[in-house]
Each structure stands twice: as C-alpha cells, then as structure tokens.
Amino acid sequence: MNLADSEEMAAHLLLRGYALTDNLDEADLALVNTCTVRDHAEHRALSFLGRLRQWKREKEGRHIIFAGCAAQRLGEKLKKTFPYLDLVSGAREIDHFASLLDNSGLFSAAQGGEAQPHGITGYVTIMRGCDFACTYCIVPSVRGPVHCLPSADILAQAAQKARSGCPEIMLLGQTVNAWKEDGKTFADLLNEVSALPGVQRVRFVSPHPAFITPQFLAAVENNPKIARHIHLPVQSGSTKVLREMKRGYTRETLLEKIDALKERGFALSTDLIVGFPTETEADFEETLSLVQRAGFSAAYCFKYSPRQGTPAAQMKLLPEKILEERLDILLNKVKGLAEAAYAAQVGKEKEVLMESPNKGRTSDNFWAQTQKSYTIGTVVRSRIASAEDTLLMTRD
Ligand code: SAH
Ligand code: SF4
C-alpha cells in the first residue's frame, strides 16, 4: 500500500518536472513516505529525516516532503523538531496531494501527460481506512474509517495501467475484501478487473479473514486470472489471544477458511505477531502449530509493539527477551515451511509471469528463474526442474 501511495505521489512530482533517482546525492527533492504500524517503523523514518538535515544543507534549493502514516500521526508538530522540513502530507491527504504541492508555492505547475508505471504490476487502491478495531492496531485511528472507491474509477484506473504495460493488477486496501458497492461484491470486482483487455493476472492485499466466505470462494475459484495466492494475515493461532486482539475469528473458523482456500489450490502467506501482552507459552505453541498446519509459503513475523492510544497499549508488556526468543523460533519455522513449499513445486508445470528477462512469479506467488530469456510481461509455461531455497528453476 505504501508502495502504491509512493507511486501516486511521485506521479504528481513527475508531472511537475522531477525525475526519479536512486541516488540521494543527485536528488533535489526527498519524498519520505512513512509507516507507523510499529514503533520501529516510525523511528526509522524519523532518524532518516534527521539525516536529511545535512543533505539539505549541502545544496541550495533542496526540498523535503514527509508523507504517510507517521506524518498523519505526528502532524505539524514535526516541523518543531525538524524545522528544515518543507511539507508534511498525512496519509489521509493523499487525494489532495496535488493541491498541497500547488499551494506550497515550492513547485512548478503540473504539465499534462500520464506518468508511466514501472514494473509489470499496476497498483490500484480500491478502499482506504479500516472499520475493525484490533486492540493492538493504530491503523483505524491514523487512516480513519473505510471509504470504498467507486468501481467505475477502479476499472478505469486498472484499464489504464494494463494499457500502459501492466499485465498484473494488484488491488489494495487495509481490508481489501471489505470493498463493496450497491449490488456489487469484492468478488464481482475481481472478475471485472480480470476481464479487462491486457490483464493476465489479478492480485489483492490485504484481505481480512472475516470476508473469506463460501460466496467469495465460489465466485473466484473458476477464474484462473485471479492469482492462486492469498496473503491472509492471521496474527495468532490461539483463540484466546485472537479474542483479546478482537480479530473476530477463532482458531477453528480460521482453519476452516484456510482449508477451503488450500482445497481450491490457493497458496497462502500471512502476518503474525509474537508477544502480544497476554500470550503464554501455550498460546505461542498454538501459533506454531497453526502455521505448520496451514503450511504458509511465506510469513511476515513481527514482535508486538505497543502503539499509543490503542487498548492493548494499556496492558503489561512481556519481557523483551521472550519476544525475541519467540520471534526467532517462529522465523525458523517459517523459513523451513517456505523451503518445503518451494520444494513441493518440483515437477509441476507452472505459468511464470516474467518480471525480468530471466525471473518471474507463478500465479501462486513462487519466484522462478528461467533458463532462456523471455520478454518482460509475458507468461511462460514450463515445468519446474528444481528448487533452491526460495527460488524455483524452470526447465525452459
Ligand atoms: N489490515 C491488515 C494489516 C495491516 S497492518 C490486516 O488486518 O490484516 C500490517 C501488519 O502489521 C498486521 O497484519 C500485523 O501483523 C502488524 N501489526 C499491526 N499492528 C502491530 C503492532 N502493534 N505490533 C506488531 N505488529 C503489528
Ligand atoms: Fe489494523 Fe485490524 Fe484494521 Fe488490520 S483489520 S488495519 S490489523 S485494525
């Protein structure tokens, strides 16, 4: 989602005469797009901003924009600590980013044309905000309640991205599958996007387990353009912890959904939190066993981080040592499962959507390296000869 927001903001800057560079020394403008979901993410953003003080001094006319969720949370008070900051643009202001640039008087006017996306994936935000209230999470207070974008706009944007060279469309939202419109479901939207000319594959992130329903499964299972991979954040495998997190599902209902997805050929990845304040050793064991049972092909694992203003921030923290130990054990487990998931692909025939001449991803989201070179954006059908850690080697 941050990547998509960065692209959207960058597009407005490209229209105002800027070009992208990976080299900060070369840059006249630094746009820092930030996350605040964990304290660590915010710290990194702020320490980077601190280092930009010297960068700005080094050359006349340099500017700094601080954007995203940390900018939203900290607001204008950032300018007290970082007086050299030119513009603060919170995550909720992204739709007004162009007028923010224009009103600042720092940039020239926009000049026509459409910014070209880079890479084969076209990101399309379909909803913003979140209506859940997970007790550890700062997102609802930073990003606000759910706002679904109209399907007409979403389809127009996806069609434009496909036209400009993105065979893969990724639909985005905090609880992306909560998207709805009068008479239209998220599954309808997926099917419509997949039918647009030039679209080979549709992905989406992050779905919430609450909206993985039999109706959803029935609507997507026969559409091969919908990627056979779902990133489904589960957070914990313990019903007790899930209840205290207010996730709205139990271990059992979660496993039913996971099984239903796997039966239909979907590979699964997830997000997990270790060391939620009430997590006991037994709860953690339940997470490990759920992870094993689900056979996730990848997982992002986080140490619990208390966020100001959230209900869980009132609870007593577990010792840091326990968090570190549990994270370590979980990461090891996840690594083993990922390697097993890759090894299980050997001998299967796969469709690889090429992201570079020799590398691409399968529909179920495994990275694959090809023997021959192919055109970026094309789909290559080949049998998997071998797997090395988390990379598949195709026969062709
Ligand atoms: N909307 C998505 C997740 C958005 S936040 C969902 O509900 O699935 C991305 C991930 O950050 C979460 O899935 C969670 O694993 C992690 N996260 C959120 N708040 C956290 C916190 N306070 N401490 C540690 N990890 C957190
Ligand atoms: Fe945060 Fe929960 Fe909303 Fe995800 S569903 S953004 S974890 S409150």
XYZ file of C-alpha atoms and ligand atoms in Angstrom:
430
model
C 0.000 0.000 0.000
C 2.845 2.381 0.806
C 4.480 1.477 -2.479
C 1.263 2.395 -4.293
C 0.909 5.647 -2.360
C 4.556 6.480 -3.126
C 3.934 5.861 -6.831
C 0.855 8.066 -6.736
C 2.697 10.951 -5.044
C 5.741 10.505 -7.277
C 3.485 10.720 -10.342
C 2.391 14.228 -9.292
C 6.027 15.232 -8.906
C 6.991 13.785 -12.295
C 4.300 15.969 -13.839
C 5.974 18.950 -12.168
C 9.315 18.344 -13.835
C 11.046 15.919 -11.468
C 12.630 12.599 -12.486
C 13.224 9.571 -10.270
C 16.680 8.738 -8.941
C 18.037 6.096 -6.576
C 20.902 8.370 -5.681
C 20.198 10.839 -2.887
C 23.289 12.918 -3.758
C 21.778 13.582 -7.145
C 18.317 14.456 -5.824
C 16.738 17.886 -5.439
C 13.767 16.538 -3.530
C 13.344 13.787 -0.952
C 9.831 12.422 -0.534
C 9.788 10.278 2.610
C 6.711 8.055 2.716
C 6.300 6.567 6.170
C 4.657 3.803 8.197
C 3.638 3.964 11.855
C 2.169 0.497 12.349
C 5.043 -0.360 14.674
C 7.210 1.981 16.702
C 10.308 0.699 14.898
C 8.964 1.806 11.502
C 8.291 5.321 12.788
C 11.738 5.536 14.404
C 13.443 4.589 11.178
C 11.529 7.246 9.282
C 12.374 9.916 11.848
C 16.045 9.012 12.012
C 16.205 9.161 8.204
C 14.579 12.583 8.378
C 17.248 13.598 10.908
C 19.984 12.585 8.467
C 18.374 14.661 5.725
C 19.250 17.874 7.600
C 22.845 17.674 6.376
C 21.732 16.582 2.883
C 19.527 19.637 2.586
C 22.356 21.978 3.659
C 24.695 20.597 1.030
C 22.911 22.073 -1.966
C 20.765 25.140 -2.498
C 17.117 24.524 -3.448
C 16.691 21.029 -1.976
C 13.273 20.165 -0.546
C 11.917 17.524 1.839
C 8.350 16.169 1.933
C 7.379 13.892 4.824
C 4.293 11.838 3.962
C 2.237 8.816 5.024
C 1.056 7.397 8.340
C 3.805 8.717 10.640
C 3.225 12.138 9.078
C -0.504 11.741 9.748
C 0.069 10.737 13.378
C 2.639 13.396 14.245
C 1.288 16.198 12.057
C 2.557 19.762 12.067
C 4.453 19.268 15.338
C 7.091 17.552 13.209
C 8.096 20.984 11.974
C 9.141 21.958 15.525
C 11.679 19.131 15.752
C 12.609 19.260 12.076
C 12.327 22.940 11.074
C 14.003 22.251 7.726
C 11.039 20.118 6.645
C 9.206 21.780 3.735
C 5.921 19.893 3.612
C 4.014 17.406 5.789
C 1.380 15.334 3.981
C -0.534 12.806 6.129
C -1.804 9.506 4.730
C -5.378 10.794 4.692
C -4.389 13.708 2.490
C -3.183 11.668 -0.437
C -6.193 12.585 -2.575
C -5.277 16.262 -2.119
C -1.557 15.814 -2.625
C -1.559 17.740 -5.927
C -3.200 20.817 -4.402
C -0.888 20.586 -1.386
C 2.052 20.806 -3.790
C 0.486 23.703 -5.670
C -0.440 25.655 -2.530
C 3.066 25.307 -1.103
C 4.459 27.576 -3.805
C 7.567 25.390 -3.956
C 6.877 23.568 -7.212
C 6.112 24.493 -10.798
C 2.669 23.769 -12.250
C 1.756 20.296 -13.485
C 2.184 19.694 -17.193
C -0.126 17.169 -18.920
C 0.648 13.550 -19.686
C 0.300 10.377 -17.676
C 3.128 9.064 -15.538
C 4.224 5.597 -16.663
C 4.209 2.885 -14.006
C 7.447 0.972 -13.607
C 7.425 -2.782 -13.339
C 4.751 -5.181 -14.539
C 2.366 -4.674 -11.617
C -0.182 -1.877 -11.677
C -1.287 -0.952 -8.160
C -4.850 0.231 -7.767
C -6.143 1.360 -4.379
C -9.782 0.303 -4.056
C -10.514 1.250 -0.450
C -8.883 3.303 2.276
C -9.152 3.141 6.066
C -10.385 0.347 8.348
C -13.604 -0.306 10.304
C -12.125 -3.020 12.540
C -10.742 -2.267 15.979
C -7.963 -4.774 16.600
C -6.708 -3.866 20.057
C -3.020 -3.592 19.057
C -3.521 -1.599 15.883
C -3.096 2.105 15.202
C -4.335 1.980 11.593
C -8.025 2.845 12.228
C -7.083 5.974 14.161
C -4.469 7.069 11.623
C -6.198 6.165 8.369
C -9.799 6.629 9.526
C -12.945 4.653 8.672
C -13.474 2.669 5.467
C -14.008 4.575 2.278
C -14.568 2.443 -0.841
C -13.660 3.899 -4.212
C -16.296 3.626 -6.963
C -15.962 0.597 -9.240
C -16.104 2.828 -12.326
C -12.946 4.664 -11.184
C -11.204 1.435 -10.178
C -11.916 -0.201 -13.542
C -10.795 2.902 -15.445
C -7.535 3.010 -13.495
C -6.871 -0.702 -13.890
C -7.598 -0.474 -17.637
C -5.196 2.450 -17.984
C -2.448 0.549 -16.118
C -2.987 -2.541 -18.271
C -2.796 -0.363 -21.420
C 0.452 1.182 -20.271
C 2.116 -2.216 -19.842
C 0.982 -3.831 -16.587
C -0.315 -7.367 -17.211
C -0.690 -7.793 -13.445
C -3.093 -5.662 -11.431
C -2.836 -5.540 -7.648
C -5.900 -4.252 -5.812
C -5.074 -2.617 -2.499
C -6.779 -1.773 0.759
C -6.296 -2.204 4.515
C -9.115 -4.767 4.477
C -9.285 -5.002 0.719
C -12.008 -7.639 0.573
C -14.355 -5.451 2.633
C -14.799 -3.443 -0.587
C -18.407 -3.194 -1.718
C -20.716 -1.052 -3.759
C -24.501 -1.160 -4.215
C -25.214 -4.553 -5.713
C -21.526 -5.359 -6.267
C -19.204 -7.513 -4.162
C -15.431 -7.676 -3.986
C -15.525 -10.946 -5.948
C -17.556 -9.242 -8.719
C -14.916 -6.521 -8.853
C -12.091 -9.082 -9.118
C -13.859 -10.785 -12.002
C -14.470 -7.479 -13.786
C -10.850 -6.335 -13.413
C -9.599 -9.696 -14.703
C -11.745 -9.324 -17.838
C -10.144 -6.010 -18.867
C -8.058 -6.153 -22.057
C -4.386 -6.873 -21.339
C -4.921 -8.108 -17.774
C -3.299 -11.518 -17.265
C -3.368 -11.743 -13.509
C -5.114 -10.061 -10.573
C -3.795 -9.985 -7.026
C -5.035 -8.212 -3.925
C -3.719 -7.325 -0.475
C -4.559 -7.427 2.471
C -7.754 -9.423 2.808
C -9.342 -9.927 6.230
C -10.403 -13.498 7.095
C -13.908 -12.245 8.003
C -14.756 -11.757 4.320
C -13.427 -15.093 3.052
C -16.884 -16.627 2.660
C -18.293 -19.568 0.649
C -19.828 -16.995 -1.740
C -16.397 -15.422 -2.274
C -14.776 -18.819 -2.894
C -17.491 -19.800 -5.359
C -17.090 -16.557 -7.264
C -13.298 -16.766 -7.669
C -12.479 -20.462 -7.913
C -13.233 -20.784 -11.628
C -11.408 -17.666 -12.732
C -7.788 -18.636 -13.481
C -6.739 -14.989 -13.843
C -7.246 -14.484 -10.125
C -3.873 -15.403 -8.646
C -3.789 -18.695 -6.730
C -2.171 -16.976 -3.779
C -3.685 -15.093 -0.899
C -1.828 -13.120 1.716
C -4.114 -13.682 4.675
C -2.914 -12.058 7.906
C -3.878 -14.340 10.812
C -1.799 -12.719 13.642
C -2.073 -15.651 16.085
C -3.136 -19.283 16.308
C -4.620 -19.033 19.792
C -8.349 -18.419 20.121
C -7.745 -16.707 23.457
C -5.214 -14.259 22.025
C -7.336 -13.697 18.899
C -10.239 -12.781 21.179
C -8.077 -10.345 23.129
C -6.844 -8.876 19.866
C -10.529 -8.535 18.811
C -9.791 -10.160 15.457
C -13.327 -11.505 15.148
C -12.456 -15.175 14.448
C -11.278 -18.244 16.317
C -8.543 -20.747 15.528
C -11.220 -23.178 14.337
C -13.083 -20.819 11.987
C -9.736 -19.651 10.645
C -8.599 -23.212 9.927
C -11.853 -23.923 8.089
C -11.171 -20.959 5.804
C -7.526 -21.886 5.334
C -8.519 -25.445 4.377
C -11.178 -24.196 1.958
C -8.615 -21.966 0.229
C -5.999 -24.713 0.056
C -8.532 -27.187 -1.378
C -9.042 -24.723 -4.214
C -5.320 -24.529 -4.949
C -4.509 -21.249 -3.230
C -1.050 -20.905 -1.674
C -1.159 -18.849 1.499
C 1.119 -16.376 3.202
C 0.427 -14.406 6.352
C 1.316 -11.835 9.024
C 1.953 -12.939 12.608
C 2.514 -11.053 15.841
C 4.534 -12.620 18.658
C 4.444 -11.486 22.269
C 1.009 -9.900 22.486
C 0.773 -8.951 26.217
C -1.359 -11.956 27.271
C 0.390 -14.520 25.059
C 1.528 -17.518 27.124
C 3.953 -20.221 26.065
C 0.944 -22.435 25.278
C -0.642 -19.695 23.121
C 2.600 -19.322 21.212
C 2.714 -23.099 20.675
C -0.772 -22.801 19.149
C 0.552 -20.214 16.710
C 3.394 -22.556 15.752
C 1.009 -25.445 15.211
C -1.387 -23.326 13.160
C 1.486 -22.130 10.987
C 2.568 -25.754 10.471
C -0.959 -26.921 9.715
C -1.579 -24.064 7.248
C 1.797 -24.611 5.527
C 2.275 -20.932 4.751
C 4.655 -20.330 1.866
C 5.798 -17.058 3.474
C 5.057 -15.017 6.584
C 5.890 -11.593 7.913
C 6.547 -12.004 11.625
C 6.501 -9.043 13.992
C 7.305 -8.523 17.637
C 4.329 -6.893 19.317
C 4.830 -3.134 19.506
C 2.607 -1.042 21.796
C 1.014 1.872 19.922
C -0.132 4.982 21.708
C -3.900 5.253 22.087
C -4.655 1.588 21.324
C -6.404 -0.547 24.019
C -3.534 -3.062 24.170
C -1.068 -0.277 24.980
C -2.597 -0.214 28.496
C -1.598 -3.833 29.094
C 1.596 -5.024 30.762
C 4.309 -5.894 28.276
C 6.057 -9.266 28.182
C 9.832 -9.157 28.707
C 11.730 -8.260 25.510
C 13.787 -11.455 25.847
C 10.632 -13.565 25.447
C 9.586 -11.603 22.375
C 12.987 -12.119 20.827
C 13.043 -15.845 21.602
C 9.578 -16.382 20.173
C 10.329 -14.356 17.064
C 13.444 -16.401 16.487
C 11.616 -19.711 16.813
C 8.804 -18.526 14.546
C 11.158 -17.182 11.882
C 12.950 -20.530 11.804
C 9.682 -22.369 11.462
C 8.538 -20.078 8.654
C 11.838 -20.468 6.799
C 11.515 -24.255 6.907
C 7.934 -24.101 5.665
C 8.827 -21.734 2.836
C 11.587 -24.060 1.650
C 9.235 -27.029 1.872
C 6.596 -25.140 -0.128
C 9.167 -24.376 -2.843
C 10.459 -27.961 -2.870
C 6.882 -29.211 -3.321
C 6.649 -27.391 -6.678
C 9.356 -29.505 -8.339
C 7.947 -31.486 -11.260
C 4.830 -29.320 -11.611
C 4.026 -27.299 -14.705
C 3.735 -23.593 -13.870
C 2.871 -20.327 -15.575
C 5.528 -17.734 -14.862
C 4.751 -14.067 -15.472
C 8.140 -12.588 -16.341
C 9.292 -9.571 -14.288
C 12.788 -9.519 -15.799
C 14.199 -11.499 -18.772
C 15.033 -14.499 -16.552
C 12.849 -14.171 -13.498
C 9.168 -14.040 -12.713
C 6.423 -15.216 -10.403
C 3.966 -18.072 -10.636
C 0.270 -17.497 -10.058
C 0.692 -18.989 -6.568
C 3.460 -16.444 -5.935
C 6.623 -18.505 -6.095
C 9.707 -16.870 -7.607
C 11.015 -18.743 -10.616
C 14.161 -18.439 -12.700
C 14.011 -19.466 -16.356
C 16.807 -20.990 -18.429
C 16.118 -18.943 -21.564
C 15.393 -15.205 -21.705
C 11.839 -14.029 -22.289
C 10.058 -10.722 -22.886
C 9.100 -8.965 -19.645
C 5.352 -9.163 -19.059
C 4.779 -12.408 -20.968
C 3.580 -15.662 -19.429
C 5.918 -18.631 -19.808
C 4.642 -22.164 -19.259
C 7.319 -24.517 -18.009
C 7.931 -27.482 -15.748
C 9.875 -26.911 -12.534
C 13.217 -28.743 -12.641
C 14.467 -27.936 -9.145
C 14.144 -25.629 -6.155
C 16.955 -23.779 -4.412
C 15.837 -22.357 -1.058
C 13.126 -19.953 -2.184
C 13.732 -19.917 -5.925
C 12.329 -22.331 -8.490
C 14.351 -23.298 -11.580
C 12.292 -23.943 -14.684
C 13.219 -26.455 -17.372
C 12.932 -23.926 -20.240
N -5.173 -4.645 7.646
C -4.279 -5.717 7.694
C -2.964 -5.414 8.376
C -2.419 -4.045 8.383
S -1.045 -3.750 9.429
C -4.966 -6.847 8.444
O -5.717 -6.627 9.337
O -4.694 -7.959 8.131
C 0.134 -4.905 8.824
C 0.594 -5.896 9.845
O 1.308 -5.229 10.864
C -0.511 -6.614 10.596
O -1.041 -7.693 9.879
C 0.163 -7.031 11.875
O 0.718 -8.313 11.763
C 1.259 -5.989 12.045
N 0.960 -5.110 13.166
C -0.054 -4.211 13.264
N -0.010 -3.586 14.456
C 1.043 -4.105 15.125
C 1.604 -3.881 16.422
N 1.068 -3.009 17.263
N 2.698 -4.614 16.770
C 3.233 -5.518 15.925
N 2.752 -5.782 14.713
C 1.662 -5.076 14.297
Fe -5.409 -2.909 11.954
Fe -7.136 -4.868 12.432
Fe -7.785 -2.905 10.734
Fe -5.944 -4.695 10.027
S -8.125 -5.108 10.443
S -5.799 -2.458 9.798
S -4.921 -5.094 11.965
S -7.455 -2.715 12.925
